[in-house]
Amino acid sequence: MSSRRSFFKKSIGIAGAASLTSIATQAKAEDISDALFELNKLLPEEAATDEDLWARMAQAYTVSPNILNLNNGGVSPQPKVVQDAVDRYYHLSNEAPTYYMWQILDKGREPLRRKLADLAGVSPEELAINRNTTEALGTFTWGIDLNKGDEIVMTKQDYPNMIHAWKQRELREGVRINWINLSLPVDNDEVVLKAYIDATTSKTKIWHITHLLTWTGQILPAAKLCAEARRRGIISIVDAAHSFAHVDYKISDFNCDYFGTSLHKWLCAPFGTGLMYIRKDKIEKTWPLFPTDKPQSADIRKFEALGTRSFAPEQAIGQAIDFHNAIGAKRKQERLHYLKKYWCEAVTKNPRVKLHISLKPEYSCALGTFSIDGIAPGDIASKLFADYQIHTVSIVWENVSAVRVTPHVYTTTKDLDRFIEAVGKIAGS
């Protein structure tokens, strides 16, 4: 029992953290640790609704007391223990940069690689540490050999950076994109699978799969799509920017060829941190985005030749993993889905409010979208912030026109009650 308590204390920075010097701060840290300990006694479904424990755990974050942030989908705030780690590594680096960065902190990359691989359920030799999903997916887009006329299947609801990358390759090299336009929300795996199959021809080489769509929060059946792609001899690329450390899974569950994510989203790691996974037998065949002396090597590290990098945020990923593990992946997912369902069910009591997301847990988690009849999404988001200091984001993309709302583990139902009341007033309840 004492070892478990020690784990939770370590995960939030108790025991030697320089920032926890005052009695008040130490007491708060102990309370956070105790809350995490108590949460872990509960089944994930039970823990999801324990407002007292989540409110105590939320003290680990330093979020604004004035602005209610319900746009956590783009970038998540870091718990204080992660912020403190970044500061420590920066201060150390500045004492003698070329020594502490390249001879001390750089030695931490291999232990970090193993830690990330354990979290992701893959071999460390298949995982590279980078800066974000765009960098990972850009590596795949430009690193996979294709010929003129080869086809890529992707949806119009994929992320713009990835769409732009494939369009640029289409312009430069004559590859062809076969487009799918998904009708959202969709809570039928076979509908999505059929859409990919119908867009596939004998020239199709790649299926580009976004696991969780940024626009609405829709979860697509990535594992089934990857399995079908493999059956057809097609390469599978998974964009998991919004799902990793948000939905409880391992990369190995997908059996994909390529996978990229941003750790500064749901893992709450420092800004500008990410990872990419490449199946072992694909590494040698994939060209690095930044050239090395051995670009056709089978060593995953060839994808980390970035020149001078920011070591402090990279090394602080380890503290973010500890904090994530202290909550528990399944427990976190259950809480996030509970919060989304809480506000969705409340706002739709007004007939003018429409949801653009399924409430089934297999098709959505924290991200949710809504609209109000007769009011543009941009106007709704602007009014929420101007009148109620609630930060959301309006979405107008392809066939989606809505406001996206994304709570986080530090969000309470009391916070959401404030949002629900605001939406009711805007909708004219």
Coordinates of C-alpha atoms in Angstrom, one line a residue:
M1 CA 0.0 0.0 0.0
S2 CA 2.8 2.4 0.9
S3 CA 4.5 1.8 -2.5
R4 CA 1.2 2.7 -4.3
R5 CA 1.0 6.0 -2.3
S6 CA 4.6 6.7 -3.2
F7 CA 3.8 6.2 -6.9
F8 CA 1.0 8.8 -6.7
K9 CA 3.2 11.3 -4.8
K10 CA 6.0 10.9 -7.3
S11 CA 3.6 11.4 -10.2
I12 CA 2.7 14.9 -8.9
G13 CA 6.1 16.0 -7.8
I14 CA 6.1 15.4 -4.1
A15 CA 9.5 14.4 -2.6
G16 CA 12.2 16.8 -3.6
A17 CA 10.4 19.0 -6.1
A18 CA 11.9 22.5 -5.7
S19 CA 8.6 24.3 -6.3
L20 CA 6.8 22.5 -3.4
T21 CA 8.4 24.4 -0.6
S22 CA 5.7 26.1 1.3
I23 CA 3.5 24.3 3.8
A24 CA 0.4 25.3 1.8
T25 CA 1.8 24.0 -1.4
Q26 CA 2.9 20.8 0.2
A27 CA -0.6 20.3 1.7
K28 CA -2.2 20.8 -1.7
A29 CA 0.2 18.3 -3.2
E30 CA -0.7 15.7 -0.6
D31 CA -4.4 16.3 -1.2
I32 CA -3.9 15.7 -5.0
S33 CA -1.9 12.5 -4.3
D34 CA -4.6 11.3 -1.9
A35 CA -7.3 12.0 -4.5
L36 CA -5.4 10.0 -7.1
F37 CA -5.0 7.2 -4.6
E38 CA -8.7 7.1 -3.8
L39 CA -9.7 7.3 -7.5
N40 CA -7.6 4.2 -8.2
K41 CA -9.6 2.3 -5.6
L42 CA -12.7 2.8 -7.8
L43 CA -13.7 1.0 -11.0
P44 CA -13.4 3.4 -14.0
E45 CA -17.2 3.7 -14.3
E46 CA -17.5 4.5 -10.6
A47 CA -14.7 7.0 -10.6
A48 CA -16.1 8.9 -13.6
T49 CA -18.9 10.4 -11.4
D50 CA -17.0 11.2 -8.2
E51 CA -17.0 15.0 -8.4
D52 CA -15.1 15.5 -5.1
L53 CA -12.1 13.4 -6.1
W54 CA -11.8 14.9 -9.6
A55 CA -12.1 18.4 -8.2
R56 CA -9.2 17.7 -5.8
M57 CA -7.2 16.1 -8.6
A58 CA -7.8 19.3 -10.7
Q59 CA -5.6 21.2 -8.3
A60 CA -2.6 19.6 -10.2
Y61 CA -3.3 22.1 -13.0
T62 CA -2.7 25.8 -13.2
V63 CA -5.6 26.8 -15.5
S64 CA -7.1 30.2 -15.6
P65 CA -9.6 31.0 -12.8
N66 CA -11.3 33.6 -15.1
I67 CA -11.7 31.8 -18.4
L68 CA -13.5 28.5 -18.6
N69 CA -11.4 26.6 -21.2
L70 CA -13.6 24.2 -23.2
N71 CA -11.2 24.0 -26.1
N72 CA -8.8 21.4 -24.8
G73 CA -8.8 19.5 -28.0
G74 CA -6.2 21.6 -29.7
V75 CA -3.6 21.7 -27.0
S76 CA -4.0 20.5 -23.4
P77 CA -2.6 22.3 -20.4
Q78 CA 0.2 20.6 -18.5
P79 CA -0.1 19.7 -14.9
K80 CA 2.3 21.6 -12.6
V81 CA 4.6 18.7 -12.2
V82 CA 5.3 18.7 -16.0
Q83 CA 5.8 22.5 -16.0
D84 CA 8.2 22.2 -13.2
A85 CA 10.2 19.5 -15.0
V86 CA 10.5 21.6 -18.1
D87 CA 11.8 24.5 -16.0
R88 CA 14.4 22.3 -14.3
Y89 CA 15.7 20.9 -17.6
Y90 CA 15.8 24.4 -19.1
H91 CA 17.8 25.8 -16.1
L92 CA 20.2 22.9 -16.2
S93 CA 20.7 23.3 -20.0
N94 CA 21.5 26.9 -19.6
E95 CA 24.3 26.3 -17.2
A96 CA 26.4 24.8 -20.0
P97 CA 24.2 24.1 -23.1
T98 CA 26.5 21.9 -25.2
Y99 CA 27.5 19.8 -22.2
Y100 CA 24.2 19.4 -20.3
M101 CA 22.0 19.1 -23.5
W102 CA 24.1 16.8 -25.6
Q103 CA 26.1 14.9 -23.0
I104 CA 23.5 14.7 -20.1
L105 CA 19.9 15.2 -21.2
D106 CA 20.4 13.5 -24.5
K107 CA 21.2 10.3 -22.7
G108 CA 17.6 10.4 -21.4
R109 CA 16.1 9.7 -24.8
E110 CA 16.5 6.0 -24.8
P111 CA 14.9 5.5 -21.3
L112 CA 12.1 7.8 -22.5
R113 CA 11.7 5.8 -25.7
R114 CA 11.2 2.7 -23.7
K115 CA 8.7 4.4 -21.4
L116 CA 6.7 5.7 -24.4
A117 CA 6.9 2.3 -26.0
D118 CA 5.5 0.7 -22.9
L119 CA 2.6 3.2 -22.8
A120 CA 1.9 2.6 -26.5
G121 CA 2.3 -1.1 -26.5
V122 CA 5.0 -1.4 -29.2
S123 CA 8.7 -2.1 -29.4
P124 CA 11.0 0.8 -28.6
E125 CA 12.7 0.0 -32.0
E126 CA 9.6 1.1 -33.8
L127 CA 9.0 4.4 -32.1
A128 CA 10.6 7.8 -32.7
I129 CA 10.2 10.9 -30.6
N130 CA 9.4 14.1 -32.6
R131 CA 7.5 17.3 -32.2
N132 CA 3.9 16.7 -33.4
T133 CA 1.5 14.7 -35.6
T134 CA 2.1 17.0 -38.6
E135 CA 5.8 16.1 -38.5
A136 CA 5.1 12.4 -38.2
L137 CA 2.5 12.3 -41.0
G138 CA 4.7 14.5 -43.1
T139 CA 7.4 12.0 -42.8
F140 CA 5.1 9.2 -44.0
T141 CA 3.7 11.3 -46.8
W142 CA 7.1 12.1 -48.3
G143 CA 9.0 9.1 -47.1
I144 CA 7.0 6.3 -48.7
D145 CA 8.0 5.5 -52.3
L146 CA 5.1 6.0 -54.8
N147 CA 4.8 6.2 -58.5
K148 CA 2.8 8.5 -60.8
G149 CA -0.8 7.2 -60.8
D150 CA -0.6 5.5 -57.4
E151 CA -3.6 6.3 -55.3
I152 CA -4.2 7.4 -51.7
V153 CA -7.7 7.0 -50.1
M154 CA -8.6 9.7 -47.5
T155 CA -11.6 11.6 -46.3
K156 CA -12.5 15.3 -46.7
Q157 CA -12.8 15.3 -42.9
D158 CA -9.1 14.5 -42.4
Y159 CA -6.9 17.3 -40.8
P160 CA -5.9 20.1 -43.2
N161 CA -2.1 19.7 -42.7
M162 CA -2.3 16.1 -43.9
I163 CA -4.6 17.0 -46.8
H164 CA -2.2 19.7 -47.9
A165 CA 0.7 17.3 -47.8
W166 CA -1.0 14.8 -50.0
K167 CA -2.2 17.5 -52.4
Q168 CA 1.3 18.8 -52.7
R169 CA 2.6 15.4 -53.5
E170 CA -0.3 15.0 -56.0
L171 CA 0.8 18.2 -57.7
R172 CA 4.5 17.4 -57.7
E173 CA 4.5 13.7 -58.5
G174 CA 1.2 12.9 -60.1
V175 CA -0.1 10.6 -57.4
R176 CA -3.9 10.6 -57.1
I177 CA -6.2 11.1 -54.1
N178 CA -9.5 9.3 -54.0
W179 CA -11.8 11.3 -51.7
I180 CA -14.4 10.1 -49.3
N181 CA -16.9 12.5 -47.9
L182 CA -18.3 11.1 -44.7
S183 CA -21.8 11.9 -43.5
L184 CA -21.4 12.7 -39.8
P185 CA -22.2 11.5 -37.2
V186 CA -21.9 7.9 -38.1
D187 CA -22.3 5.0 -35.6
N188 CA -21.9 2.1 -38.0
D189 CA -18.5 0.7 -38.6
E190 CA -19.6 -1.0 -41.8
V191 CA -20.6 2.3 -43.4
V192 CA -17.1 3.7 -42.9
L193 CA -15.5 0.5 -44.0
K194 CA -17.6 0.4 -47.2
A195 CA -16.7 4.0 -48.0
Y196 CA -13.0 3.2 -48.0
I197 CA -13.5 0.0 -50.0
D198 CA -15.7 1.8 -52.6
A199 CA -12.9 4.4 -53.0
T200 CA -10.3 1.8 -53.6
T201 CA -9.0 0.5 -57.0
S202 CA -6.2 -1.7 -58.2
K203 CA -3.9 1.3 -58.1
T204 CA -4.6 2.2 -54.4
K205 CA -1.4 2.0 -52.3
I206 CA -2.3 3.8 -49.1
W207 CA -5.3 4.2 -46.8
H208 CA -5.0 7.4 -44.7
I209 CA -7.1 6.9 -41.6
T210 CA -7.9 9.6 -38.9
H211 CA -8.8 7.7 -35.7
L212 CA -10.7 10.6 -34.1
L213 CA -11.8 13.5 -36.3
T214 CA -10.8 17.0 -35.1
W215 CA -14.0 18.6 -36.4
T216 CA -16.6 16.7 -34.4
G217 CA -14.9 14.1 -32.2
Q218 CA -16.2 11.2 -34.3
I219 CA -14.2 8.0 -33.7
L220 CA -13.6 5.9 -36.8
P221 CA -13.0 2.1 -36.7
A222 CA -9.2 2.4 -37.2
A223 CA -8.5 -1.2 -36.2
K224 CA -11.1 -2.6 -38.7
L225 CA -9.8 -0.3 -41.5
C226 CA -6.2 -1.3 -40.9
A227 CA -7.1 -5.0 -40.9
E228 CA -9.0 -4.6 -44.2
A229 CA -6.1 -2.6 -45.7
R230 CA -3.6 -5.3 -44.7
R231 CA -5.9 -8.0 -46.2
R232 CA -5.7 -6.0 -49.5
G233 CA -2.0 -5.4 -49.4
I234 CA -2.5 -1.6 -48.8
I235 CA -0.4 0.5 -46.5
S236 CA -2.3 1.9 -43.5
I237 CA -1.4 5.3 -42.0
V238 CA -3.2 6.3 -38.7
D239 CA -3.5 10.0 -37.7
A240 CA -4.1 9.7 -33.9
A241 CA -3.5 13.3 -32.9
H242 CA -6.7 13.5 -31.0
S243 CA -7.1 10.0 -29.6
F244 CA -3.7 9.0 -28.0
A245 CA -3.9 9.1 -24.2
H246 CA -7.6 10.2 -24.6
V247 CA -9.2 6.9 -25.6
D248 CA -7.8 3.8 -23.9
Y249 CA -5.9 1.7 -26.5
K250 CA -2.5 0.6 -27.6
I251 CA -1.0 1.3 -31.0
S252 CA -0.5 -2.5 -31.4
D253 CA -4.3 -2.8 -31.3
F254 CA -4.5 -1.3 -34.7
N255 CA -1.9 -3.5 -36.4
C256 CA -1.1 -0.5 -38.6
D257 CA 2.0 0.3 -40.7
Y258 CA 2.4 3.9 -39.6
F259 CA 1.0 6.0 -36.7
G260 CA 1.6 9.6 -35.5
T261 CA 0.3 11.6 -32.6
S262 CA 0.9 14.8 -30.6
L263 CA 1.8 14.3 -27.0
H264 CA 0.9 17.9 -26.1
K265 CA -2.7 17.1 -26.6
W266 CA -4.2 14.4 -24.3
L267 CA -1.1 13.2 -22.6
C268 CA -0.6 16.8 -21.3
A269 CA 3.1 16.7 -22.3
P270 CA 5.0 19.9 -23.0
F271 CA 4.0 21.9 -26.1
G272 CA 5.7 20.7 -29.3
T273 CA 6.2 17.0 -28.4
G274 CA 5.0 14.0 -30.4
L275 CA 5.8 10.5 -31.5
M276 CA 5.7 8.4 -34.6
Y277 CA 5.5 4.6 -34.9
I278 CA 6.6 2.7 -38.0
R279 CA 6.2 -1.1 -38.3
K280 CA 9.7 -2.6 -38.1
D281 CA 9.6 -4.0 -41.7
K282 CA 8.7 -0.6 -43.1
I283 CA 11.5 1.5 -41.4
E284 CA 14.2 0.6 -44.0
K285 CA 11.8 1.4 -46.9
T286 CA 10.8 4.8 -45.5
W287 CA 12.9 7.9 -46.2
P288 CA 13.5 10.4 -43.3
L289 CA 12.1 13.9 -43.7
F290 CA 15.4 15.3 -42.6
P291 CA 18.2 13.4 -44.4
T292 CA 20.9 11.5 -42.5
D293 CA 24.1 9.7 -43.6
K294 CA 22.1 6.4 -43.8
P295 CA 18.6 7.3 -45.0
Q296 CA 17.9 3.7 -45.9
S297 CA 18.8 2.4 -42.5
A298 CA 16.5 0.1 -40.6
D299 CA 17.1 2.1 -37.4
I300 CA 14.1 4.1 -36.2
R301 CA 16.5 6.8 -34.9
K302 CA 17.1 8.1 -38.4
F303 CA 13.8 9.9 -38.1
E304 CA 15.2 12.0 -35.1
A305 CA 17.8 13.9 -37.0
L306 CA 16.3 17.3 -36.3
G307 CA 19.5 19.2 -35.6
T308 CA 19.5 21.2 -32.3
R309 CA 16.3 20.3 -30.5
S310 CA 14.5 21.4 -27.4
F311 CA 15.7 18.9 -24.8
A312 CA 13.7 20.3 -21.9
P313 CA 10.2 19.6 -23.2
E314 CA 11.3 16.3 -24.6
Q315 CA 12.6 15.0 -21.3
A316 CA 9.6 16.3 -19.4
I317 CA 7.4 13.9 -21.4
G318 CA 8.3 11.3 -18.8
Q319 CA 6.6 13.3 -16.0
A320 CA 3.5 13.6 -18.2
I321 CA 3.4 9.8 -18.6
D322 CA 3.7 9.3 -14.9
F323 CA 0.8 11.7 -14.3
H324 CA -1.3 10.0 -17.0
N325 CA -0.6 6.6 -15.5
A326 CA -1.5 7.8 -12.0
I327 CA -5.0 8.6 -13.3
G328 CA -5.3 5.5 -15.4
A329 CA -6.1 5.4 -19.1
K330 CA -9.5 3.7 -18.8
R331 CA -10.4 5.8 -15.8
K332 CA -9.5 9.0 -17.8
Q333 CA -11.6 7.9 -20.8
E334 CA -14.6 7.1 -18.7
R335 CA -14.4 10.5 -17.0
L336 CA -14.0 12.4 -20.3
H337 CA -16.9 10.6 -21.9
Y338 CA -19.1 11.2 -18.8
L339 CA -18.4 15.0 -19.0
K340 CA -19.2 15.1 -22.7
K341 CA -22.4 13.2 -22.2
Y342 CA -23.3 15.4 -19.2
W343 CA -23.4 18.7 -21.2
C344 CA -24.8 17.1 -24.4
E345 CA -27.8 15.7 -22.7
A346 CA -28.5 19.0 -20.9
V347 CA -28.2 21.4 -23.8
T348 CA -30.4 19.3 -26.1
K349 CA -33.3 19.7 -23.8
N350 CA -33.7 22.9 -25.8
P351 CA -35.2 22.0 -29.2
R352 CA -33.1 24.6 -31.0
V353 CA -29.9 22.9 -30.0
K354 CA -28.6 20.0 -32.3
L355 CA -25.8 17.6 -31.6
H356 CA -23.3 16.6 -34.3
I357 CA -21.8 13.7 -32.5
S358 CA -22.9 10.2 -31.3
L359 CA -23.1 9.7 -27.6
K360 CA -22.1 6.1 -27.9
P361 CA -18.7 5.6 -26.2
E362 CA -17.3 3.6 -29.1
Y363 CA -17.9 6.6 -31.4
S364 CA -16.9 9.6 -29.3
C365 CA -15.2 10.6 -26.1
A366 CA -14.3 14.1 -24.8
L367 CA -14.9 16.1 -28.0
G368 CA -18.4 17.1 -28.9
T369 CA -20.1 19.5 -31.2
F370 CA -23.4 21.3 -31.3
S371 CA -25.3 24.0 -33.2
I372 CA -28.2 26.3 -32.5
D373 CA -30.8 26.8 -35.2
G374 CA -30.6 30.2 -36.8
I375 CA -27.2 31.2 -35.2
A376 CA -23.9 30.9 -37.0
P377 CA -21.2 28.8 -35.1
G378 CA -18.8 31.7 -35.1
D379 CA -21.5 33.9 -33.4
I380 CA -22.2 31.3 -30.8
A381 CA -18.5 30.9 -29.9
S382 CA -18.0 34.7 -29.9
K383 CA -21.0 35.2 -27.6
L384 CA -19.9 32.4 -25.2
F385 CA -16.5 34.1 -24.8
A386 CA -17.6 37.8 -24.8
D387 CA -20.6 37.4 -22.4
Y388 CA -19.6 34.3 -20.3
Q389 CA -15.8 34.0 -20.6
I390 CA -16.2 30.5 -22.0
H391 CA -13.6 29.5 -24.6
T392 CA -14.8 27.1 -27.3
V393 CA -14.0 27.0 -31.1
S394 CA -16.4 27.3 -34.0
I395 CA -16.0 24.7 -36.8
V396 CA -16.9 25.3 -40.4
W397 CA -15.3 22.6 -42.6
E398 CA -16.8 20.7 -45.5
N399 CA -20.2 19.4 -44.2
V400 CA -19.6 20.4 -40.6
S401 CA -20.9 23.7 -39.2
A402 CA -21.0 23.7 -35.4
V403 CA -19.2 24.7 -32.1
R404 CA -16.7 22.2 -30.7
V405 CA -16.7 21.7 -26.9
T406 CA -13.9 19.8 -25.2
P407 CA -13.6 19.4 -21.4
H408 CA -10.7 17.8 -19.7
V409 CA -10.0 15.9 -16.5
Y410 CA -9.7 19.1 -14.6
T411 CA -13.1 20.2 -15.8
T412 CA -15.9 19.8 -13.2
T413 CA -19.6 19.4 -13.7
K414 CA -20.0 22.7 -12.0
D415 CA -18.0 24.2 -14.8
L416 CA -20.2 22.5 -17.3
D417 CA -23.4 23.8 -15.6
R418 CA -22.1 27.3 -16.3
F419 CA -21.7 26.4 -19.9
I420 CA -25.1 24.7 -20.1
E421 CA -26.7 27.8 -18.7
A422 CA -24.9 30.1 -21.2
V423 CA -26.0 27.9 -24.1
G424 CA -29.6 28.0 -22.8
K425 CA -29.6 31.8 -22.7
I426 CA -28.0 32.1 -26.2
A427 CA -30.6 29.7 -27.6
G428 CA -33.4 31.5 -25.9
S429 CA -34.5 29.0 -23.3

